[in-house]
Structure formats: structure tokens, C-alpha cells
PDB file of N, CA and C in Angstrom:
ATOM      1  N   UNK J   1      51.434  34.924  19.516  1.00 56.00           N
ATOM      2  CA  UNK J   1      50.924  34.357  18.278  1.00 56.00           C
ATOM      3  C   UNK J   1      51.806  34.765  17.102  1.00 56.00           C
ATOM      4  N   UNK J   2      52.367  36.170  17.315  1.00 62.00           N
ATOM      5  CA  UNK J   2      53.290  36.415  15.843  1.00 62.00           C
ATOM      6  C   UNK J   2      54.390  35.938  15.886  1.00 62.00           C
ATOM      7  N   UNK J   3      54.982  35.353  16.877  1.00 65.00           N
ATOM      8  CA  UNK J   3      55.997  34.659  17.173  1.00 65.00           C
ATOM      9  C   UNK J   3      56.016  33.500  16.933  1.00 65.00           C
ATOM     10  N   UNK J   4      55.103  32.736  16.755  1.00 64.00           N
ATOM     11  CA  UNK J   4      54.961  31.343  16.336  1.00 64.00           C
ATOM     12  C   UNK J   4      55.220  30.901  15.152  1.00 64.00           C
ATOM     13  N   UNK J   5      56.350  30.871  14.687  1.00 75.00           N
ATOM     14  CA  UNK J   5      56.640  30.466  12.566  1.00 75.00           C
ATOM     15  C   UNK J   5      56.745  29.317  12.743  1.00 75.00           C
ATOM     16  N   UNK J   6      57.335  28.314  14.042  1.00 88.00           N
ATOM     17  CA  UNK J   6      57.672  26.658  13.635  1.00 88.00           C
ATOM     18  C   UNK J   6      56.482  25.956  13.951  1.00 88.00           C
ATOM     19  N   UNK J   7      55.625  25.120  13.228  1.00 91.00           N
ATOM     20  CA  UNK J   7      54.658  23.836  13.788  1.00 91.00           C
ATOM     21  C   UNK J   7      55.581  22.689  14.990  1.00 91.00           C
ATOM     22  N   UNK J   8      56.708  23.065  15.106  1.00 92.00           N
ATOM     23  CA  UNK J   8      57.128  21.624  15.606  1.00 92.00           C
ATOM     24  C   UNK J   8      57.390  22.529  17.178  1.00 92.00           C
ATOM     25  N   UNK J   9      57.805  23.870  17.068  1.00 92.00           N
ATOM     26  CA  UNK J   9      58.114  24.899  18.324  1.00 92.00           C
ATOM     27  C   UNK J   9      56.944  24.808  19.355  1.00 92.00           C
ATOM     28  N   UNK J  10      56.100  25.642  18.409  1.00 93.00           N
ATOM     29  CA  UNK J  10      54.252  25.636  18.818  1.00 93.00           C
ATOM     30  C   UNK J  10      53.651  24.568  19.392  1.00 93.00           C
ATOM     31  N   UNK J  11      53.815  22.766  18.769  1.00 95.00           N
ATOM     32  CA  UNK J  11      53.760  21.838  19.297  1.00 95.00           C
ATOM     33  C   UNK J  11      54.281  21.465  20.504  1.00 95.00           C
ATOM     34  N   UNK J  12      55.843  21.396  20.763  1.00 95.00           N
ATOM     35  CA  UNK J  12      56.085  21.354  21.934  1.00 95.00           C
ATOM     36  C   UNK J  12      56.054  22.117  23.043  1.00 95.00           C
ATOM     37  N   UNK J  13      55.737  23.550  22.612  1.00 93.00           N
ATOM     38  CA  UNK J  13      55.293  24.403  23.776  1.00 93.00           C
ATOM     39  C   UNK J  13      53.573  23.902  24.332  1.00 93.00           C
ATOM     40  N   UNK J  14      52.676  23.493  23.508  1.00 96.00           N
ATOM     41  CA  UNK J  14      50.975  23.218  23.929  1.00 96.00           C
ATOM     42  C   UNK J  14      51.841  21.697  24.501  1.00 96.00           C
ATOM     43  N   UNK J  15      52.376  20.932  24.136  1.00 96.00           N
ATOM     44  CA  UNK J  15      52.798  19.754  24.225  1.00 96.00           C
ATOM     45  C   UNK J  15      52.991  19.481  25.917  1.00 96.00           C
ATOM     46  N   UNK J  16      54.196  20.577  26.330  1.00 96.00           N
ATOM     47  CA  UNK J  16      54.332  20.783  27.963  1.00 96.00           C
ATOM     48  C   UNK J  16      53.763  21.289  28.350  1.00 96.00           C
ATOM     49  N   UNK J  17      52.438  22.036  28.566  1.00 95.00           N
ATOM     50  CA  UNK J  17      51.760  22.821  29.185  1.00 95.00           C
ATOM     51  C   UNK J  17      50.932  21.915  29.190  1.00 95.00           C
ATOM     52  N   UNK J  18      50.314  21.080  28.053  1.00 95.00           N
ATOM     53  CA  UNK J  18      49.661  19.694  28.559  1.00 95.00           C
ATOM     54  C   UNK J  18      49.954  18.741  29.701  1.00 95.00           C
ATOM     55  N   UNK J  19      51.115  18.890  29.508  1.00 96.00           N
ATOM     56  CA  UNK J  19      51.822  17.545  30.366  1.00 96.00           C
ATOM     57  C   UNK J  19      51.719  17.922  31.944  1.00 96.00           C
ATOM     58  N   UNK J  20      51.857  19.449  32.394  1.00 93.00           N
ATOM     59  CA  UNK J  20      51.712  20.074  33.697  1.00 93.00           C
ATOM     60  C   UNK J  20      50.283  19.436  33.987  1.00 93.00           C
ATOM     61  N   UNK J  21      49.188  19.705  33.366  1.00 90.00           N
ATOM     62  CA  UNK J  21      48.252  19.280  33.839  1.00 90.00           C
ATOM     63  C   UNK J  21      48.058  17.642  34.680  1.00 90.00           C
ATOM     64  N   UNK J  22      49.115  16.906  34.155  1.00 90.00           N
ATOM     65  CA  UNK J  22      49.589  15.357  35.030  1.00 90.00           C
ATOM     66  C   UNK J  22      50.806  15.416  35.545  1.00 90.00           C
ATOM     67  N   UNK J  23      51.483  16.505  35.825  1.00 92.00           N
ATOM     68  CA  UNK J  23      52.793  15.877  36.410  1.00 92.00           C
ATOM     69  C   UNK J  23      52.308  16.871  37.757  1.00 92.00           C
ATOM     70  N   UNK J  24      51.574  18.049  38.098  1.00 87.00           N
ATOM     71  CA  UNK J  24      51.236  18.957  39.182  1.00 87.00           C
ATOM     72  C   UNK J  24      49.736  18.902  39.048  1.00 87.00           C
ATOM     73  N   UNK J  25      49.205  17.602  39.581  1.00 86.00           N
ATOM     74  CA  UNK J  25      47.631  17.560  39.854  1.00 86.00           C
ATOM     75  C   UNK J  25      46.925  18.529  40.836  1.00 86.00           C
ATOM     76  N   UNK J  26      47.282  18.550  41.556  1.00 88.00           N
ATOM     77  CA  UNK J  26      47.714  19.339  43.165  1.00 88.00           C
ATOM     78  C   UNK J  26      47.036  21.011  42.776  1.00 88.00           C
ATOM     79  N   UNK J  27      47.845  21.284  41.142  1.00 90.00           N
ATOM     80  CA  UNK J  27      48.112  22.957  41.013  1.00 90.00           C
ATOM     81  C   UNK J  27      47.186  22.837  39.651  1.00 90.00           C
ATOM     82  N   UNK J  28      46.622  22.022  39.407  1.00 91.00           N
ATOM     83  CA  UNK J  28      45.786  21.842  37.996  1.00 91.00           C
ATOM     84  C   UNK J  28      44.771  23.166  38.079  1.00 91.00           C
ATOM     85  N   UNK J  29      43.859  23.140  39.072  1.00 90.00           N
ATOM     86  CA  UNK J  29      42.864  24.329  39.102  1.00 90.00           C
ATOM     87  C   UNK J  29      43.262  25.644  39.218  1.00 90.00           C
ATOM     88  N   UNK J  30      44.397  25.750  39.820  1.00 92.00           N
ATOM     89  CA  UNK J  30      44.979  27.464  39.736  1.00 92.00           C
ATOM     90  C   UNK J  30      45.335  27.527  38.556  1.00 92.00           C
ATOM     91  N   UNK J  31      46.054  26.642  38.008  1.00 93.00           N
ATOM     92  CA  UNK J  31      47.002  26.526  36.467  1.00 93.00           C
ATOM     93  C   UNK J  31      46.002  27.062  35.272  1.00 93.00           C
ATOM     94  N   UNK J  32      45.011  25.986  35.360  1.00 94.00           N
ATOM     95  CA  UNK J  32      43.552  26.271  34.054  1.00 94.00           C
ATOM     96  C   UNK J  32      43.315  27.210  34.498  1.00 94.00           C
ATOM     97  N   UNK J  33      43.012  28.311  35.676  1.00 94.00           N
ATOM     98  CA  UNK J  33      42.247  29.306  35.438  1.00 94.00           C
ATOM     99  C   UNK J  33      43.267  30.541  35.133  1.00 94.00           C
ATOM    100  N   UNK J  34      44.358  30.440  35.398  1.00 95.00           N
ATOM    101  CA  UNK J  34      45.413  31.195  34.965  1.00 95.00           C
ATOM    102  C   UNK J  34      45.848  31.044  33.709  1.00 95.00           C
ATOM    103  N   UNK J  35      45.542  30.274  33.321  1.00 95.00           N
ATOM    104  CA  UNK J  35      45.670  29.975  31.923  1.00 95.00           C
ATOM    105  C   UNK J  35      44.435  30.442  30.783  1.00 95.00           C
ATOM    106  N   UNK J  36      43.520  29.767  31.130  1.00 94.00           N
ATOM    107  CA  UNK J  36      41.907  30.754  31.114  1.00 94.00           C
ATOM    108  C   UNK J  36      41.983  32.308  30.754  1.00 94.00           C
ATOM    109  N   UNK J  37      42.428  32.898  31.635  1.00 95.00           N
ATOM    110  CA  UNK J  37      42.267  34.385  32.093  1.00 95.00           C
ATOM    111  C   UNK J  37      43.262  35.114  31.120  1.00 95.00           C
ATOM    112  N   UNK J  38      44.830  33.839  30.767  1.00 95.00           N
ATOM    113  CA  UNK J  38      45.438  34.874  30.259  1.00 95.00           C
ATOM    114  C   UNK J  38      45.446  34.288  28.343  1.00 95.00           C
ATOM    115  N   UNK J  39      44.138  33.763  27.957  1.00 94.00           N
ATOM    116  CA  UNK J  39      43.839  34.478  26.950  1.00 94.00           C
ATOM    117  C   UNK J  39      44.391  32.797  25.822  1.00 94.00           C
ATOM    118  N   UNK J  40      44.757  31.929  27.190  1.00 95.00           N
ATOM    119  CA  UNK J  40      45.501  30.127  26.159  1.00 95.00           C
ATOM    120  C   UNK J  40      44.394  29.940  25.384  1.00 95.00           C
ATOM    121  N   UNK J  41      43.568  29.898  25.847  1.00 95.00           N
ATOM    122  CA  UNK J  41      42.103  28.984  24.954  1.00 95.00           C
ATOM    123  C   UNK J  41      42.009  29.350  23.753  1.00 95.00           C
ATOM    124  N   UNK J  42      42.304  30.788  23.430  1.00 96.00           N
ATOM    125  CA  UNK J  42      41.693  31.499  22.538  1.00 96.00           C
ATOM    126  C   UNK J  42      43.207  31.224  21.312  1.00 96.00           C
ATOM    127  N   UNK J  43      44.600  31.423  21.750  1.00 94.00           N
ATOM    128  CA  UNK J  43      45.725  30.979  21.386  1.00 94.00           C
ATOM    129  C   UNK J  43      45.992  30.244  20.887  1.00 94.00           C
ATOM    130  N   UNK J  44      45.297  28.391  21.531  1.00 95.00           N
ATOM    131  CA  UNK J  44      45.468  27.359  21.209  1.00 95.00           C
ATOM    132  C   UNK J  44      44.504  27.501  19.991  1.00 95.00           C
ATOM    133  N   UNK J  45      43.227  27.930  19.817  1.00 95.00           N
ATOM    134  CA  UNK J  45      42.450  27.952  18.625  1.00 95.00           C
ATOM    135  C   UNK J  45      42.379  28.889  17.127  1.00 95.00           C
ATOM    136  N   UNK J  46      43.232  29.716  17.877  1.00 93.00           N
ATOM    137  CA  UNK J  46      44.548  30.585  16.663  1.00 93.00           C
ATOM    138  C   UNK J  46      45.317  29.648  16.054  1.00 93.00           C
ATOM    139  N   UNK J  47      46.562  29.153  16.903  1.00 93.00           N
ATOM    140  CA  UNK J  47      47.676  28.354  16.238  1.00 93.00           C
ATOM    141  C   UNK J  47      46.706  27.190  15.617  1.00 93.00           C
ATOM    142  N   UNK J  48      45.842  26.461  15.942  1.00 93.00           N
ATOM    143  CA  UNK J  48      44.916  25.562  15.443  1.00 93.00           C
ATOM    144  C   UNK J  48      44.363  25.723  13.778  1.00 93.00           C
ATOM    145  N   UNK J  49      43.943  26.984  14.223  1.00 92.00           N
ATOM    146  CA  UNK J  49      43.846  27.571  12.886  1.00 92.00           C
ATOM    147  C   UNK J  49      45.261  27.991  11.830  1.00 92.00           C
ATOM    148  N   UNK J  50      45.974  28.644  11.970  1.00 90.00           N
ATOM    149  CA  UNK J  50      46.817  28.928  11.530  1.00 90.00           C
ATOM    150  C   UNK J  50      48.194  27.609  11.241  1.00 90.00           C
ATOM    151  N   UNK J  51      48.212  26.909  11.850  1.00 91.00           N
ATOM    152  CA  UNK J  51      49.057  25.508  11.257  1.00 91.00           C
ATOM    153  C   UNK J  51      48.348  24.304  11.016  1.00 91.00           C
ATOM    154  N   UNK J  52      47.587  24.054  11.258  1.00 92.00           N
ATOM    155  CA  UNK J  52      46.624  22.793  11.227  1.00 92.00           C
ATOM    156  C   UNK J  52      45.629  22.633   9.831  1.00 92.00           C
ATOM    157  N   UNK J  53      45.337  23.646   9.539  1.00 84.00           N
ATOM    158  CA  UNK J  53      44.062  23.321   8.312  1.00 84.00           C
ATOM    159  C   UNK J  53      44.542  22.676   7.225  1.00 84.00           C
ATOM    160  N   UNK J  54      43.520  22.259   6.587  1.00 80.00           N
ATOM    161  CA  UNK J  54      43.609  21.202   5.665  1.00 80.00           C
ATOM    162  C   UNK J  54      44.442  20.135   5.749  1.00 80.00           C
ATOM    163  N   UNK J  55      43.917  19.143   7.257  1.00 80.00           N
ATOM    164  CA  UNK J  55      45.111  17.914   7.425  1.00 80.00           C
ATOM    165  C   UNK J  55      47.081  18.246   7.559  1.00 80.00           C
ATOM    166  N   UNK J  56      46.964  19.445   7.781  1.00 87.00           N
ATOM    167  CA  UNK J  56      48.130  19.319   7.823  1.00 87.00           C
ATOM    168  C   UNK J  56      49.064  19.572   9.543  1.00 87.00           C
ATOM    169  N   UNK J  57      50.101  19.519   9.426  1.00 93.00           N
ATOM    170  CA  UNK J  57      50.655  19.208  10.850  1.00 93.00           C
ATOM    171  C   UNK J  57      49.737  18.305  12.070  1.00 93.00           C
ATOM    172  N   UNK J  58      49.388  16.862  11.812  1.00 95.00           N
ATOM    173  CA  UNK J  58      48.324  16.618  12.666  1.00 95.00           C
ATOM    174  C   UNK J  58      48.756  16.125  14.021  1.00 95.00           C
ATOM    175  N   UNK J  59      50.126  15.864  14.349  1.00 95.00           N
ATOM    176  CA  UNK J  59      50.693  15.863  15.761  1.00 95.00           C
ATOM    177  C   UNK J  59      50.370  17.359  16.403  1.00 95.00           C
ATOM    178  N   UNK J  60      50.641  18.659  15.906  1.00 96.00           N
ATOM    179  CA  UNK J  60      49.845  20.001  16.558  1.00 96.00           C
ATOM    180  C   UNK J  60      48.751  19.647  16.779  1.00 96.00           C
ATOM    181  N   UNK J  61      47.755  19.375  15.621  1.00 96.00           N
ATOM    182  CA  UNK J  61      46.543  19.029  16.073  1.00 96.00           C
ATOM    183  C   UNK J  61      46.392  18.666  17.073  1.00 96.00           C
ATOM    184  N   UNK J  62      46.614  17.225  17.288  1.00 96.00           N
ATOM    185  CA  UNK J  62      46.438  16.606  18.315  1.00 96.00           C
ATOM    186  C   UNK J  62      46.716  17.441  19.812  1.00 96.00           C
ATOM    187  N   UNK J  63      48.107  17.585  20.003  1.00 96.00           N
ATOM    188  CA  UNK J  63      48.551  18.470  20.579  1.00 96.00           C
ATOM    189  C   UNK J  63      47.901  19.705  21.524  1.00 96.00           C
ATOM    190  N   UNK J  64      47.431  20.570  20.308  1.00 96.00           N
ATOM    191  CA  UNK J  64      46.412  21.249  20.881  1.00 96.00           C
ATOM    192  C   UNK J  64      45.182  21.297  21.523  1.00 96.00           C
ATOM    193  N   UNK J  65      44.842  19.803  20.426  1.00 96.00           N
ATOM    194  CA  UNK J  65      42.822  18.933  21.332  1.00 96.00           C
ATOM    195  C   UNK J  65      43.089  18.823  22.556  1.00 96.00           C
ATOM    196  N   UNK J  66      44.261  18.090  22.976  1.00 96.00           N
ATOM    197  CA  UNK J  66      44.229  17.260  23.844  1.00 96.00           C
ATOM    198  C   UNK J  66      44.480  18.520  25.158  1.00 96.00           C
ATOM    199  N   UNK J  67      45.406  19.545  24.653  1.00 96.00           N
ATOM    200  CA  UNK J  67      45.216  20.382  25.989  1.00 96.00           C
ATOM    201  C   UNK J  67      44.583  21.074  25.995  1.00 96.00           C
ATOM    202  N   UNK J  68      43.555  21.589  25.127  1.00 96.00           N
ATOM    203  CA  UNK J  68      42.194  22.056  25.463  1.00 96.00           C
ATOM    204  C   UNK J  68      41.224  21.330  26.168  1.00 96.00           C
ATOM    205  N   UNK J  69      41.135  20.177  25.724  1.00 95.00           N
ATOM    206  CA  UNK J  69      40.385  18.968  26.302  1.00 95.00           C
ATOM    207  C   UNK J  69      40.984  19.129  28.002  1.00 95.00           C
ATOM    208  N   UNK J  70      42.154  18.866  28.087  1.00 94.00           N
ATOM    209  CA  UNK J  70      42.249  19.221  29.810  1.00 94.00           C
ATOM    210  C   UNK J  70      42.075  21.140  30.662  1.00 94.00           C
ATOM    211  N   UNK J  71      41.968  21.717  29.846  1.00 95.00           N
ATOM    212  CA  UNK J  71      42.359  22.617  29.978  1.00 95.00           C
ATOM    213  C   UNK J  71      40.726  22.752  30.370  1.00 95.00           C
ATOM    214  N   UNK J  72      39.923  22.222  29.411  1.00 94.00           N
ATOM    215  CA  UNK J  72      38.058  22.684  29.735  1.00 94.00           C
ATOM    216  C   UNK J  72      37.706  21.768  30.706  1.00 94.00           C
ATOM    217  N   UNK J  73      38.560  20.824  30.838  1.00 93.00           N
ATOM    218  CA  UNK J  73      37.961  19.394  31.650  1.00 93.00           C
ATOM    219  C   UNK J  73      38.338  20.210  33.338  1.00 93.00           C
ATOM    220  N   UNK J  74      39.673  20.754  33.508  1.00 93.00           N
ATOM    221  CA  UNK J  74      40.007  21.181  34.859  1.00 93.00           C
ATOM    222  C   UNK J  74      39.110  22.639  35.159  1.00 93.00           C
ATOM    223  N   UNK J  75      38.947  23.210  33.970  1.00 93.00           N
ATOM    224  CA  UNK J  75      37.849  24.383  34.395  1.00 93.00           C
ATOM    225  C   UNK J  75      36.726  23.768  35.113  1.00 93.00           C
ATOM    226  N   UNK J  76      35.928  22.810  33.844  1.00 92.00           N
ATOM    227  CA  UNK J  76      34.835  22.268  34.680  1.00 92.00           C
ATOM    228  C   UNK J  76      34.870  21.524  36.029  1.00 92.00           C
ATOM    229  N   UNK J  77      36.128  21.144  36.249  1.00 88.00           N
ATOM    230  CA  UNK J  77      35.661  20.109  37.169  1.00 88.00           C
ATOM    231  C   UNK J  77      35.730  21.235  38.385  1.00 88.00           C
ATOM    232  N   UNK J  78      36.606  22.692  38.291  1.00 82.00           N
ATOM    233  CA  UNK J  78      37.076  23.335  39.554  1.00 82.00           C
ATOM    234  C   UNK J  78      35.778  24.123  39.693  1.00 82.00           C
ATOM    235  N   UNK J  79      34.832  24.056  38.710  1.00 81.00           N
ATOM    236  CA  UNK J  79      33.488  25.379  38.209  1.00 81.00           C
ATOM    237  C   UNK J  79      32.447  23.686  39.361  1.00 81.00           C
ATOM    238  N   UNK J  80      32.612  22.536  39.621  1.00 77.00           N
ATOM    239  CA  UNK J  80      31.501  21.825  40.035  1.00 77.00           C
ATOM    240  C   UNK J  80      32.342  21.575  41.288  1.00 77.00           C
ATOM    241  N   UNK J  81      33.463  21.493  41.783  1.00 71.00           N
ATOM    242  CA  UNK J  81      34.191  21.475  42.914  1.00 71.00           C
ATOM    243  C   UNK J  81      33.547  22.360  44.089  1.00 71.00           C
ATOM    244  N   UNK J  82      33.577  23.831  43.268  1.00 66.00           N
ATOM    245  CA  UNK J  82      32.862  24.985  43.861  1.00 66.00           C
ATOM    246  C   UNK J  82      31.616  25.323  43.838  1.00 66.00           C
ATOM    247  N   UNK J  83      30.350  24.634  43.239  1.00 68.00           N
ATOM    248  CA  UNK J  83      28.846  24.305  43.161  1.00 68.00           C
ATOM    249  C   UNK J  83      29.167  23.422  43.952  1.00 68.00           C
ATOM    250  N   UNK J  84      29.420  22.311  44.019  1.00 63.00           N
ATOM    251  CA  UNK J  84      28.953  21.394  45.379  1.00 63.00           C
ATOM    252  C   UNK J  84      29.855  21.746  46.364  1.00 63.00           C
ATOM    253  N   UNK J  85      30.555  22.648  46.611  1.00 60.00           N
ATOM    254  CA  UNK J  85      31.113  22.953  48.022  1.00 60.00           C
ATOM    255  C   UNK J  85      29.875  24.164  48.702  1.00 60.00           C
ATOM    256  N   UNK J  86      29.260  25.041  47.795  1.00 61.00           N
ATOM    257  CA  UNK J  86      28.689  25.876  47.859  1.00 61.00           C
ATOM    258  C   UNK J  86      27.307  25.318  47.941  1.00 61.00           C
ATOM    259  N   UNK J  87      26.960  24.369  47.614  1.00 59.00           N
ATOM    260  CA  UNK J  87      25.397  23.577  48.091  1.00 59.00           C
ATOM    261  C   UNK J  87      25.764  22.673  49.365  1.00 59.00           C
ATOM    262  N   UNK J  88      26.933  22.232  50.025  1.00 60.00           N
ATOM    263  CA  UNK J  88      27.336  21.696  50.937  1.00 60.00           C
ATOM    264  C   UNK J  88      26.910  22.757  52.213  1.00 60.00           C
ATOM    265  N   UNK J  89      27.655  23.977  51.814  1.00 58.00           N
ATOM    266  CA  UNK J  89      27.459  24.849  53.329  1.00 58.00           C
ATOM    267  C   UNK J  89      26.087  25.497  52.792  1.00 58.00           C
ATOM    268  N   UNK J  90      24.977  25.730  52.148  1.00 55.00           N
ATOM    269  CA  UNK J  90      23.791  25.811  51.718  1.00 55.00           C
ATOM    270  C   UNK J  90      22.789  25.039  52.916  1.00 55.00           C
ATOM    271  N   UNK J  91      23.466  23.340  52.600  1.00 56.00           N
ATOM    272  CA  UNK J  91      22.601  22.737  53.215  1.00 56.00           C
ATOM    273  C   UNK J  91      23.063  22.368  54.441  1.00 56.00           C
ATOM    274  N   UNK J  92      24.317  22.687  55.220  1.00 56.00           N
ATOM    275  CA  UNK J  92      24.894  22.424  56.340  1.00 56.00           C
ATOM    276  C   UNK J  92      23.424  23.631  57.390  1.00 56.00           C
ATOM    277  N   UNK J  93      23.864  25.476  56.379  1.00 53.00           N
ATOM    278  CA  UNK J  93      23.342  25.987  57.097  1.00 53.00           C
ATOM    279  C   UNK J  93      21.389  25.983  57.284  1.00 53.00           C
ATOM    280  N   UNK J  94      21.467  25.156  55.978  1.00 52.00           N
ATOM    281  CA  UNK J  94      19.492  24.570  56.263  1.00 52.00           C
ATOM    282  C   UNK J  94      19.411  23.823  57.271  1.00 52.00           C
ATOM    283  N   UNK J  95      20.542  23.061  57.845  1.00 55.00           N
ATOM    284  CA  UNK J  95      19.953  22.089  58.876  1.00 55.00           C
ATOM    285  C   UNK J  95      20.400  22.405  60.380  1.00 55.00           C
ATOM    286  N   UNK J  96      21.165  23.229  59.977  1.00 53.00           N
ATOM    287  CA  UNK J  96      21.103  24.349  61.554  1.00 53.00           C
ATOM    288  C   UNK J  96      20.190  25.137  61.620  1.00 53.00           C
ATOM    289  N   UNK J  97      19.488  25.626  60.399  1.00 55.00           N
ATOM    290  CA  UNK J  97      18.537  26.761  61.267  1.00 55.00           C
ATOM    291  C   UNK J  97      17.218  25.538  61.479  1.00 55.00           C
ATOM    292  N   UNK J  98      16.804  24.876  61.231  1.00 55.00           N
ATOM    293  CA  UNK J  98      15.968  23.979  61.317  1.00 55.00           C
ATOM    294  C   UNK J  98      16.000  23.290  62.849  1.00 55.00           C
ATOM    295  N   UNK J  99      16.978  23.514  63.077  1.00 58.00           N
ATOM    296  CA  UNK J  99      17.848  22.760  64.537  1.00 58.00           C
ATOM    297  C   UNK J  99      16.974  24.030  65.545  1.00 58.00           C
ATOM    298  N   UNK J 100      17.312  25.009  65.301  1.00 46.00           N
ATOM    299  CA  UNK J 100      17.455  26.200  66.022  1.00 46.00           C
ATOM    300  C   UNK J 100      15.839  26.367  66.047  1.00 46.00           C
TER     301      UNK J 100
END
């Protein structure tokens, strides 16, 4: 974060880390939670704050929505991936003991 003085630097760094999220679909859920863990979310809503207010730099803006927006979208979807894999063998093993 103290390293960040350019809006246009800052931009294209959230800019490609966005873009991973569509060019390595495959690695999206390890990526967000590694990303998660090491503290982006909170980063992206720093630099957000710190170059963005009052209408200004609104390509960062954007920039930043948009990979938060994937960034919460691949959490959630890997957080319901793992609820319905986990109600899958739930109810696999309800209908074996029922068997039994």
C-alpha cells in the first residue's frame, strides 16, 4: 500500500489480477482464496479509498469494483461448491444407512 504513488500503476496491477480470474478458470478458486487470505480485499478497499474519492481516477474505480466483484463472486461460488458437495455425501450416506 505505501508503495502505491501512481493511479495508473495501481490500476493496471488490480487490472491483471482481474483478468486471471478469465484467462485461468480452472485456478479461479485456489487464486480467490489465496488472494482472500493474503489480505487483497482489504488492499483493493485501501487504494479505493486512497485514489478514488471524490470522482476522481474512475477507470481505478472501476478497476477495483470489478475485481472485487470477481474476487467475492469466486469466493462464493467455491464457499457453495463445497455446501453442496458436502450435502451430496450427507445424503449419499442417508441413503446407505437406510439401505442397511
Amino acid at each position: 500500500m505505501e508503495g502505491a504513488v501512481s493511479p495508473s500503476v495501481v490500476e493496471v496491477f488490480i487490472s491483471t489480477l482481474n483478468t486471471l480470474f478469465t484467462v485461468l478458470p480452472n485456478m479461479q478458486n485456489k487464486f480467490s482464496k489465496k488472494l482472500a487470505s493474503s489480505s487483497f480485499i482489504r488492499l483493493t478497499l485501501e487504494l479505493k479509498a486512497r485514489f478514488c474519492s471524490v470522482q476522481s481516477n474512475p477507470a481505478l474505480n472501476q478497476a477495483c469494483s470489478s475485481f472485487l466483484c470477481s474476487l467475492c463472486l469466486s469466493l462464493y461460488s467455491a464457499t457453495e461448491e463445497r455446501t453442496s458437495s458436502q450435502d451430496g455425501k450427507f445424503g449419499e450416506r442417508h441413503k446407505l444407512l437406510h439401505l442397511v
